[in-house]
PDB file of N, CA and C and ligand atoms in Angstrom:
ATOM      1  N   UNK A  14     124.218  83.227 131.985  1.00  0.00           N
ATOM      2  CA  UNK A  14     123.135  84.162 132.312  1.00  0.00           C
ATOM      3  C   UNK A  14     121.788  83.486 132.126  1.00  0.00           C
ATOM      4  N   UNK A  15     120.817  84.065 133.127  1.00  0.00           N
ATOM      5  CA  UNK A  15     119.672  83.168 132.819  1.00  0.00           C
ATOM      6  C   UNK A  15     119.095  83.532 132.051  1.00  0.00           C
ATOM      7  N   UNK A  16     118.309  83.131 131.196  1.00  0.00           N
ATOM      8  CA  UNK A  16     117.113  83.838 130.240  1.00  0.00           C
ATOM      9  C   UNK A  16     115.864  84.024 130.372  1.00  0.00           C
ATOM     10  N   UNK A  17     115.522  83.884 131.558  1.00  0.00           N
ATOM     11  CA  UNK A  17     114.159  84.003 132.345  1.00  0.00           C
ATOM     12  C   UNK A  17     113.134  83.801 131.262  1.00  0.00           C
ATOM     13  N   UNK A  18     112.388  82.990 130.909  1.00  0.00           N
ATOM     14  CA  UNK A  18     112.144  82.125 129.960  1.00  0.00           C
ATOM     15  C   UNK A  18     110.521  83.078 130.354  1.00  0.00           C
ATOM     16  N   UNK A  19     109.227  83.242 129.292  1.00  0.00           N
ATOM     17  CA  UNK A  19     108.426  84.133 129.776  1.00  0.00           C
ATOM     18  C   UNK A  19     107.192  83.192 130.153  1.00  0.00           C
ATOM     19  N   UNK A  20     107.149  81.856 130.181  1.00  0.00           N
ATOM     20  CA  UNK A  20     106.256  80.870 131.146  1.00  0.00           C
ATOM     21  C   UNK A  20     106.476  79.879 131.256  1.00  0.00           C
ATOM     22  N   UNK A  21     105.170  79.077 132.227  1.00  0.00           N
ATOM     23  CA  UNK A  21     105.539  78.228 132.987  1.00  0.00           C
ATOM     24  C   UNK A  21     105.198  76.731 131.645  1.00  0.00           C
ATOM     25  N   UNK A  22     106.020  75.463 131.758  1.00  0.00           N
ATOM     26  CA  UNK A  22     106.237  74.749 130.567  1.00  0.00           C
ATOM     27  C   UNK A  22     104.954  74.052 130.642  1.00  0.00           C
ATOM     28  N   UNK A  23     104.126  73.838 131.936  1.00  0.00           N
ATOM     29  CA  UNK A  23     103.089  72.946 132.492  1.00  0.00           C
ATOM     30  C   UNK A  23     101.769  73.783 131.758  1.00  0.00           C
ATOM     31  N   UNK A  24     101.508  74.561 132.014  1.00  0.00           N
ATOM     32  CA  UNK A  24      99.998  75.023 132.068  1.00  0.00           C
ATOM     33  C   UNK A  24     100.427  76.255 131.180  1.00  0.00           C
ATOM     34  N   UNK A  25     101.524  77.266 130.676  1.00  0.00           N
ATOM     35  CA  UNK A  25     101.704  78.452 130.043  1.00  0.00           C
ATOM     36  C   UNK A  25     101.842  79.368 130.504  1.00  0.00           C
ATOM     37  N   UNK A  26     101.167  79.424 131.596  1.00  0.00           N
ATOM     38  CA  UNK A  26     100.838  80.345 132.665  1.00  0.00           C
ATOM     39  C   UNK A  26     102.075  81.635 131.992  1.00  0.00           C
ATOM     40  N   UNK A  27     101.607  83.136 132.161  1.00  0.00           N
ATOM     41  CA  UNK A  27     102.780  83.983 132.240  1.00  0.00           C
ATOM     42  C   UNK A  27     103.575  84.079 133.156  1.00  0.00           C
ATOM     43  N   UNK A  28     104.667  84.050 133.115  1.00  0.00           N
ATOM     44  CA  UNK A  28     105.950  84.336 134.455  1.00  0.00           C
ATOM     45  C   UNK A  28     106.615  85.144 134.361  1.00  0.00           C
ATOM     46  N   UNK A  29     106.422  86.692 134.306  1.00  0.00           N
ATOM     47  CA  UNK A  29     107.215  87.407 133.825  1.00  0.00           C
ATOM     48  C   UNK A  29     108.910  87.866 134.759  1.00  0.00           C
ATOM     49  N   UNK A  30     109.628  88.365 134.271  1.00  0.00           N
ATOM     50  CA  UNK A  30     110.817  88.410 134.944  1.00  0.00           C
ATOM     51  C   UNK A  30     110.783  88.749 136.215  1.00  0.00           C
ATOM     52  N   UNK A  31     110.014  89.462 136.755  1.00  0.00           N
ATOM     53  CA  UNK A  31     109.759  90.048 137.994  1.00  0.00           C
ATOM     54  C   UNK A  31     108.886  89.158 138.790  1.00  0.00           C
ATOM     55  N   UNK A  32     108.392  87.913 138.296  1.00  0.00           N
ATOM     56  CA  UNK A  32     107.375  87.186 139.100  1.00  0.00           C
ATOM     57  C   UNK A  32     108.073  86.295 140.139  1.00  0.00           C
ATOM     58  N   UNK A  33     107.757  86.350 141.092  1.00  0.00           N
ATOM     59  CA  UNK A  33     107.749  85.488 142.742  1.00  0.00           C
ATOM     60  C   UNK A  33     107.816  84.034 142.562  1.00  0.00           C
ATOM     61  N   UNK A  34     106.488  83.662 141.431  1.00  0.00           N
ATOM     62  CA  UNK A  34     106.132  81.972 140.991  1.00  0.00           C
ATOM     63  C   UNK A  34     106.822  81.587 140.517  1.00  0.00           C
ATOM     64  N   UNK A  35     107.607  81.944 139.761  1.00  0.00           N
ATOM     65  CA  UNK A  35     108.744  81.013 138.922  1.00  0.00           C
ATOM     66  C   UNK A  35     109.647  80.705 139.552  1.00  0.00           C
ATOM     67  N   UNK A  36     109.874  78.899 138.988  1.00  0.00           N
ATOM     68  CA  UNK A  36     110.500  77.895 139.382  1.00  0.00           C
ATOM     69  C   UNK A  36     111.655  77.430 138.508  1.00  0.00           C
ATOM     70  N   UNK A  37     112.830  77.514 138.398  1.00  0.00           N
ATOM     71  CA  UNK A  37     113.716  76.597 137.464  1.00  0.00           C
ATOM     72  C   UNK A  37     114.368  75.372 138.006  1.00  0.00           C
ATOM     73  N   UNK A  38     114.516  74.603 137.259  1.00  0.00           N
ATOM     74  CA  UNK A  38     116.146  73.848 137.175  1.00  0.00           C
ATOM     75  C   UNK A  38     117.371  74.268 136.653  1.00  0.00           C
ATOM     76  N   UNK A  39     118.490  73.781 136.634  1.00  0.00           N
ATOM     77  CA  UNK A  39     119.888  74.329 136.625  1.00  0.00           C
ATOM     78  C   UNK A  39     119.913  73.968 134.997  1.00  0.00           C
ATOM     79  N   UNK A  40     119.121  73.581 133.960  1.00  0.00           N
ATOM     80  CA  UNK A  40     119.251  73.860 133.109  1.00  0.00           C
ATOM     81  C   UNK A  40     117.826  74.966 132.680  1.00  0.00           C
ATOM     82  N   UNK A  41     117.072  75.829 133.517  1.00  0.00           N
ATOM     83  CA  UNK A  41     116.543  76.323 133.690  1.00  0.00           C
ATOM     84  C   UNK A  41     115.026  76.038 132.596  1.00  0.00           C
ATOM     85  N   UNK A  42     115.067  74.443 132.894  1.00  0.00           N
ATOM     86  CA  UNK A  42     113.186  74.795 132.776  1.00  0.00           C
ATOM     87  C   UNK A  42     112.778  75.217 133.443  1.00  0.00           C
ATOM     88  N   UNK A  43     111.495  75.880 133.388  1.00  0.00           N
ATOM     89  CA  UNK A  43     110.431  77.017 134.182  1.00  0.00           C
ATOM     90  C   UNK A  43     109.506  76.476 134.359  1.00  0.00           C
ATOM     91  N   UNK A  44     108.779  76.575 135.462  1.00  0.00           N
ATOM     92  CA  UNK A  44     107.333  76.129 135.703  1.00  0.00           C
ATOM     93  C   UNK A  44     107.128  77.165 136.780  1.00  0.00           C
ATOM     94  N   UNK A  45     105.904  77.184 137.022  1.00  0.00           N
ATOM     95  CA  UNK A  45     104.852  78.231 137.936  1.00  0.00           C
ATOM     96  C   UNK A  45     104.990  77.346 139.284  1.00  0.00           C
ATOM     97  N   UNK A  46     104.673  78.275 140.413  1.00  0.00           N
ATOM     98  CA  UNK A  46     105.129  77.251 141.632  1.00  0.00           C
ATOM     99  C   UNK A  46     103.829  76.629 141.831  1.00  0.00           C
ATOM    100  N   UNK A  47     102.748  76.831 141.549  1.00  0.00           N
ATOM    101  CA  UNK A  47     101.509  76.044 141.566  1.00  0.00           C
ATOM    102  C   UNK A  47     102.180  74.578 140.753  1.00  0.00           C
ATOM    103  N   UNK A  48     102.313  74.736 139.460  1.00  0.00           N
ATOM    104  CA  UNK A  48     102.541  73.253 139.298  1.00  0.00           C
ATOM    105  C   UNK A  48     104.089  72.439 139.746  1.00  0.00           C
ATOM    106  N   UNK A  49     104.906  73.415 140.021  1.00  0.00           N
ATOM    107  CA  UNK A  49     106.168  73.199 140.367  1.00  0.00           C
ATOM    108  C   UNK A  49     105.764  71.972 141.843  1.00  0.00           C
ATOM    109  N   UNK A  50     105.089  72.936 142.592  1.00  0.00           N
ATOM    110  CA  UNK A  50     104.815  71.881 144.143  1.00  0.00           C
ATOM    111  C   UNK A  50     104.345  71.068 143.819  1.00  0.00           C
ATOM    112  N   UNK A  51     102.379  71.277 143.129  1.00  0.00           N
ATOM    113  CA  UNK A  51     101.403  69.785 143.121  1.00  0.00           C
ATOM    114  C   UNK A  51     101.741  68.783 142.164  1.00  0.00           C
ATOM    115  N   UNK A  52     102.045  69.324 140.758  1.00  0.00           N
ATOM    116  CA  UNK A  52     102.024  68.251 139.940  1.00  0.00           C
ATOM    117  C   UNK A  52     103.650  67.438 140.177  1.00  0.00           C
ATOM    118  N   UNK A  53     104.994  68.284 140.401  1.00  0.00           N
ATOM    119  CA  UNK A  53     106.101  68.161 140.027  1.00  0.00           C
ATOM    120  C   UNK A  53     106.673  67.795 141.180  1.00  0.00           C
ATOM    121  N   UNK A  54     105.881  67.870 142.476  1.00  0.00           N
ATOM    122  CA  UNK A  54     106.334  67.530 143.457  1.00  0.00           C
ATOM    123  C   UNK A  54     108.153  68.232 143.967  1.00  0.00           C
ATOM    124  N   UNK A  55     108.353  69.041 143.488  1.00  0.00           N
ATOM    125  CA  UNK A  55     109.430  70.309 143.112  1.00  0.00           C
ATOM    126  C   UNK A  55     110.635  69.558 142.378  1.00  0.00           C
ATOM    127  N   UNK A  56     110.240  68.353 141.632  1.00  0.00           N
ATOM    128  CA  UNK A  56     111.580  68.036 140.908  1.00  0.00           C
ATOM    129  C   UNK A  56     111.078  68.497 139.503  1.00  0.00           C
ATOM    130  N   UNK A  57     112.232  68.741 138.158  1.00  0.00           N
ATOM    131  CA  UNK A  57     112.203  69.309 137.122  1.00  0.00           C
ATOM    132  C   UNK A  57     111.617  67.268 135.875  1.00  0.00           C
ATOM    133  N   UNK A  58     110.538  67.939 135.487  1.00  0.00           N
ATOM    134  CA  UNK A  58     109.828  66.597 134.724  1.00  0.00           C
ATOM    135  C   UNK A  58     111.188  65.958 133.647  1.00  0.00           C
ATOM    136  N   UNK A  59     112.082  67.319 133.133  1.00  0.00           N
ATOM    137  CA  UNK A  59     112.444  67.082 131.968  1.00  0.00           C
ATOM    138  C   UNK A  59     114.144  66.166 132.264  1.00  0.00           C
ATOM    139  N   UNK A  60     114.906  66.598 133.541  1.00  0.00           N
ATOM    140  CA  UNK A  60     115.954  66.232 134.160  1.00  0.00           C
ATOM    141  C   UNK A  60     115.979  65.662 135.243  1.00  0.00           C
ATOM    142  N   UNK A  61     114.625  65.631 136.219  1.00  0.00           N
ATOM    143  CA  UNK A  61     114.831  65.185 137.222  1.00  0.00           C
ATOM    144  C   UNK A  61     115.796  66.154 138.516  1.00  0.00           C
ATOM    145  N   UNK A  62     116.027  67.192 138.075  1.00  0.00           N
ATOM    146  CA  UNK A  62     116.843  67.981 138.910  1.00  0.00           C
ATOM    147  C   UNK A  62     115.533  69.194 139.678  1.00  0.00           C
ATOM    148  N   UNK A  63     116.339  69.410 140.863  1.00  0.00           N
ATOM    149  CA  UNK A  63     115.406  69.989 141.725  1.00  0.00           C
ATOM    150  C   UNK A  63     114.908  71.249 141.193  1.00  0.00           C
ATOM    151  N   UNK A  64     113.702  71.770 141.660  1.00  0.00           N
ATOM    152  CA  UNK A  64     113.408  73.508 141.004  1.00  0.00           C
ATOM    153  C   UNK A  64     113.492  74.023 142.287  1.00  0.00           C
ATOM    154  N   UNK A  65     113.866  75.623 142.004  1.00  0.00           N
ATOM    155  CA  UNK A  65     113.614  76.468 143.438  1.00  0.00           C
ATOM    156  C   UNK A  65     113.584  77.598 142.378  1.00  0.00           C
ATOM    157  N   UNK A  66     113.141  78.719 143.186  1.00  0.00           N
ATOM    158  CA  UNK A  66     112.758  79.725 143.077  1.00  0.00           C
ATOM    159  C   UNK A  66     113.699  80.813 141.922  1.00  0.00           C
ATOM    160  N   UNK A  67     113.281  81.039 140.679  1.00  0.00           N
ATOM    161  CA  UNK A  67     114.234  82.017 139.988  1.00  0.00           C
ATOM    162  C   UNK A  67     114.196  83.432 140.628  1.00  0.00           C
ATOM    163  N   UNK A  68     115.412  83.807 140.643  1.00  0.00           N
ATOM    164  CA  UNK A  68     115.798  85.025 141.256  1.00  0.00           C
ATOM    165  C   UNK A  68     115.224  86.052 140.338  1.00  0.00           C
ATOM    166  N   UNK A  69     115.258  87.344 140.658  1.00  0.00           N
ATOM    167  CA  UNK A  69     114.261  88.751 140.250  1.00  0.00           C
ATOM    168  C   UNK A  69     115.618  89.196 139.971  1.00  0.00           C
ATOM    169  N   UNK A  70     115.368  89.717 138.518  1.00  0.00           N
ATOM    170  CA  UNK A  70     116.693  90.695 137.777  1.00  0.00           C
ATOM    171  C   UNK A  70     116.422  92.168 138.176  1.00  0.00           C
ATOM    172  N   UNK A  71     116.993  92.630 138.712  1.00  0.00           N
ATOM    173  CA  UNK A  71     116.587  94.136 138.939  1.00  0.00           C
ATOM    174  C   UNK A  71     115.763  95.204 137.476  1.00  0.00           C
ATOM    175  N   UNK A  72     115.432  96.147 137.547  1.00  0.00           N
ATOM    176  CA  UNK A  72     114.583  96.467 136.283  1.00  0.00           C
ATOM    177  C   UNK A  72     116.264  97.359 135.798  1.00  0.00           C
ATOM    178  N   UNK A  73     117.099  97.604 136.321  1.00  0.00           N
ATOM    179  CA  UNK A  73     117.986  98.736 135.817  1.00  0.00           C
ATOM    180  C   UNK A  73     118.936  96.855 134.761  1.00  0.00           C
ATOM    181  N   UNK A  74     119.027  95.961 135.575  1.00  0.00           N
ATOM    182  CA  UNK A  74     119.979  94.939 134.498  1.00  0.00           C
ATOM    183  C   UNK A  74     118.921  93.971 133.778  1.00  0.00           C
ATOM    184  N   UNK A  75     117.355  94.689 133.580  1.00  0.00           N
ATOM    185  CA  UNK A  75     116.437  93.679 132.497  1.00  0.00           C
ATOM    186  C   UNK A  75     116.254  94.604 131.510  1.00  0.00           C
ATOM    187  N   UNK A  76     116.817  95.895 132.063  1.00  0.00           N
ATOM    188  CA  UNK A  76     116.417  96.892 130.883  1.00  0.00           C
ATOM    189  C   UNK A  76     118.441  96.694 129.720  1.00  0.00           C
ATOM    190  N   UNK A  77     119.248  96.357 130.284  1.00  0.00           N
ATOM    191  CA  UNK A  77     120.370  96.107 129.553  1.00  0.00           C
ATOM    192  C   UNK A  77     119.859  94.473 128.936  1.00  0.00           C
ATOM    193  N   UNK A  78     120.099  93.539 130.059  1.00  0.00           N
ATOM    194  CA  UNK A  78     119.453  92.040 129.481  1.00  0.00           C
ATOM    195  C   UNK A  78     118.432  91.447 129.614  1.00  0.00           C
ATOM    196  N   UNK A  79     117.553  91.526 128.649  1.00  0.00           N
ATOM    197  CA  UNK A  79     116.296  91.489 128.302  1.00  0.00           C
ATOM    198  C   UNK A  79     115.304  90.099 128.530  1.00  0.00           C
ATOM    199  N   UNK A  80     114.792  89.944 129.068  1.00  0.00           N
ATOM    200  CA  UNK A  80     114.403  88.282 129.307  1.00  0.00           C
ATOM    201  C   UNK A  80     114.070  87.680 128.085  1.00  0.00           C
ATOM    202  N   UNK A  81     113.890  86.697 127.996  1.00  0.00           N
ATOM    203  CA  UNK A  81     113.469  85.572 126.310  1.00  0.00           C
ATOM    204  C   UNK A  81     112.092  85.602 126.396  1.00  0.00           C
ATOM    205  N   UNK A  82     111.699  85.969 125.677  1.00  0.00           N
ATOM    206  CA  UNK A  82     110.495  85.499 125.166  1.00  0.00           C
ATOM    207  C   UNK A  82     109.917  84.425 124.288  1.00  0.00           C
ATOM    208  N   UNK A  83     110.642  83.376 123.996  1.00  0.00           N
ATOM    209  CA  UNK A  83     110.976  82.146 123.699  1.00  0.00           C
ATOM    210  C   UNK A  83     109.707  81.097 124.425  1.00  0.00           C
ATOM    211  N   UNK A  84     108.827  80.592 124.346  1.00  0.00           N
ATOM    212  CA  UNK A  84     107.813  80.116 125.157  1.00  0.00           C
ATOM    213  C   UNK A  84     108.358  78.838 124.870  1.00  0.00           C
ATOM    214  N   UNK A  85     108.231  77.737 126.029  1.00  0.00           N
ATOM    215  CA  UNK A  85     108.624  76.257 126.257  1.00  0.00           C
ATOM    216  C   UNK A  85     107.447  75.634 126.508  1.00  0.00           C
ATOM    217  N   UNK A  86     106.508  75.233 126.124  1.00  0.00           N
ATOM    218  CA  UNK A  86     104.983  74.642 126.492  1.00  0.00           C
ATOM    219  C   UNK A  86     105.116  73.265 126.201  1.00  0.00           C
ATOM    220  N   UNK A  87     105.595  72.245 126.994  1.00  0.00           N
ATOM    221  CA  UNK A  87     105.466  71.106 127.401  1.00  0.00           C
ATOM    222  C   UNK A  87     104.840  69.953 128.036  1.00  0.00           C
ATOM    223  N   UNK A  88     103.180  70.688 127.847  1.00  0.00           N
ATOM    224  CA  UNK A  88     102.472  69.818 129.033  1.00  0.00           C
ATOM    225  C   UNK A  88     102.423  68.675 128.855  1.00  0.00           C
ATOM    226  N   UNK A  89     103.312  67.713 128.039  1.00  0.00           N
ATOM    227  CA  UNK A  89     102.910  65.709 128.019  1.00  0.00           C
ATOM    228  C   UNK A  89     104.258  65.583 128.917  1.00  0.00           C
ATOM    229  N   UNK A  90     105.057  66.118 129.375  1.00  0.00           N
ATOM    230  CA  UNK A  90     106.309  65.880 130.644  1.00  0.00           C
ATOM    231  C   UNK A  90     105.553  66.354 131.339  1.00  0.00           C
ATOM    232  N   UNK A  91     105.250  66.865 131.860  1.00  0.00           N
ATOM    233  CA  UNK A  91     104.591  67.380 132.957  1.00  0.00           C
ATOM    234  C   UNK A  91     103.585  66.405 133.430  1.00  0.00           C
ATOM    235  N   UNK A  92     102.730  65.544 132.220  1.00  0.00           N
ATOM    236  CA  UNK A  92     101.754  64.626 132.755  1.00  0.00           C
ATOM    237  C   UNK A  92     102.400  63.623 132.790  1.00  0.00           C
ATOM    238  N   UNK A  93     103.209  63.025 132.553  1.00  0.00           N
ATOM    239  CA  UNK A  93     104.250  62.007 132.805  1.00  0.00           C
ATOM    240  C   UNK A  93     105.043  61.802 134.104  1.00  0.00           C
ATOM    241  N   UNK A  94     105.431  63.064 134.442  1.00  0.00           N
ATOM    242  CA  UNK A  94     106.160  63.588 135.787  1.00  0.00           C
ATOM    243  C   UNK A  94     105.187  63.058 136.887  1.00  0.00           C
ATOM    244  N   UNK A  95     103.756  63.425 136.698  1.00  0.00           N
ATOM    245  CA  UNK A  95     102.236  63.571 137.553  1.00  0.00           C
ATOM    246  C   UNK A  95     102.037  62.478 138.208  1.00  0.00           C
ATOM    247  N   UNK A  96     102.123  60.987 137.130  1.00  0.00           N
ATOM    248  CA  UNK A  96     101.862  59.892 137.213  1.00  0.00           C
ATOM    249  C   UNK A  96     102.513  59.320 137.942  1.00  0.00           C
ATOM    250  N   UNK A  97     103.891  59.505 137.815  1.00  0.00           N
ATOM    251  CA  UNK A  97     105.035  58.844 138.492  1.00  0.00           C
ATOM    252  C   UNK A  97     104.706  59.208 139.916  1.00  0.00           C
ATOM    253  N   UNK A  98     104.255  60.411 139.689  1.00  0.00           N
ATOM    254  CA  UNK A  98     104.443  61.060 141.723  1.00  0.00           C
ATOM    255  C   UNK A  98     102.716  60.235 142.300  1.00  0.00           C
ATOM    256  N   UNK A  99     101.939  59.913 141.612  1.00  0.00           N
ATOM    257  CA  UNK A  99     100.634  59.523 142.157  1.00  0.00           C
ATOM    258  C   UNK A  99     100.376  58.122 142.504  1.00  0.00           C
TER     259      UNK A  99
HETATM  260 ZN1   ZN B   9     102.279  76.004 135.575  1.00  0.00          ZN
HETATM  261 ZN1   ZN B  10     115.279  70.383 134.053  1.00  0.00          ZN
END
């Protein structure tokens, strides 16, 4: 199950469960699709595995499973990731 993680690891940005912007990998780091495209060029900084779009939990199965509120704030991968792509 995913844990829809509540932002993006680059900038903090909020992503809440219902948001459009959020980006994972299959071990589901999160990033905002602003930095997901420019900085990350849509690969994941931390695996190298692709991001696409996290799916929207309906509100009737976020009100049973609850998203994480667990914050991942990683911005020195993210500037590492940057360099490589520039
Ligand atoms: Zn971001
Ligand atoms: Zn990853």
């Amino acid at each position: 199950m995913l844990k829809l993680k509540p932002s993006c690891e680059c900038c903090d940005r909020d992503l809440p469960p219902d948001s459009q912007d959020a980006q994972i990998c299959s071990f589901e780091c999160t990033f905002c699709a602003t930095c997901a495209g420019d900085r990350l060029a849509g690969l994941c900084p931390n695996c190298g595995g692709e991001l696409v779009r996290r799916p929207i939990r309906p509100p009737a199965a976020l009100a049973r499973f609850p998203a994480s509120t667990e914050r991942h704030f990683k911005p020195s991968g993210c500037e590492a990731a940057a360099r490589q792509v520039s």
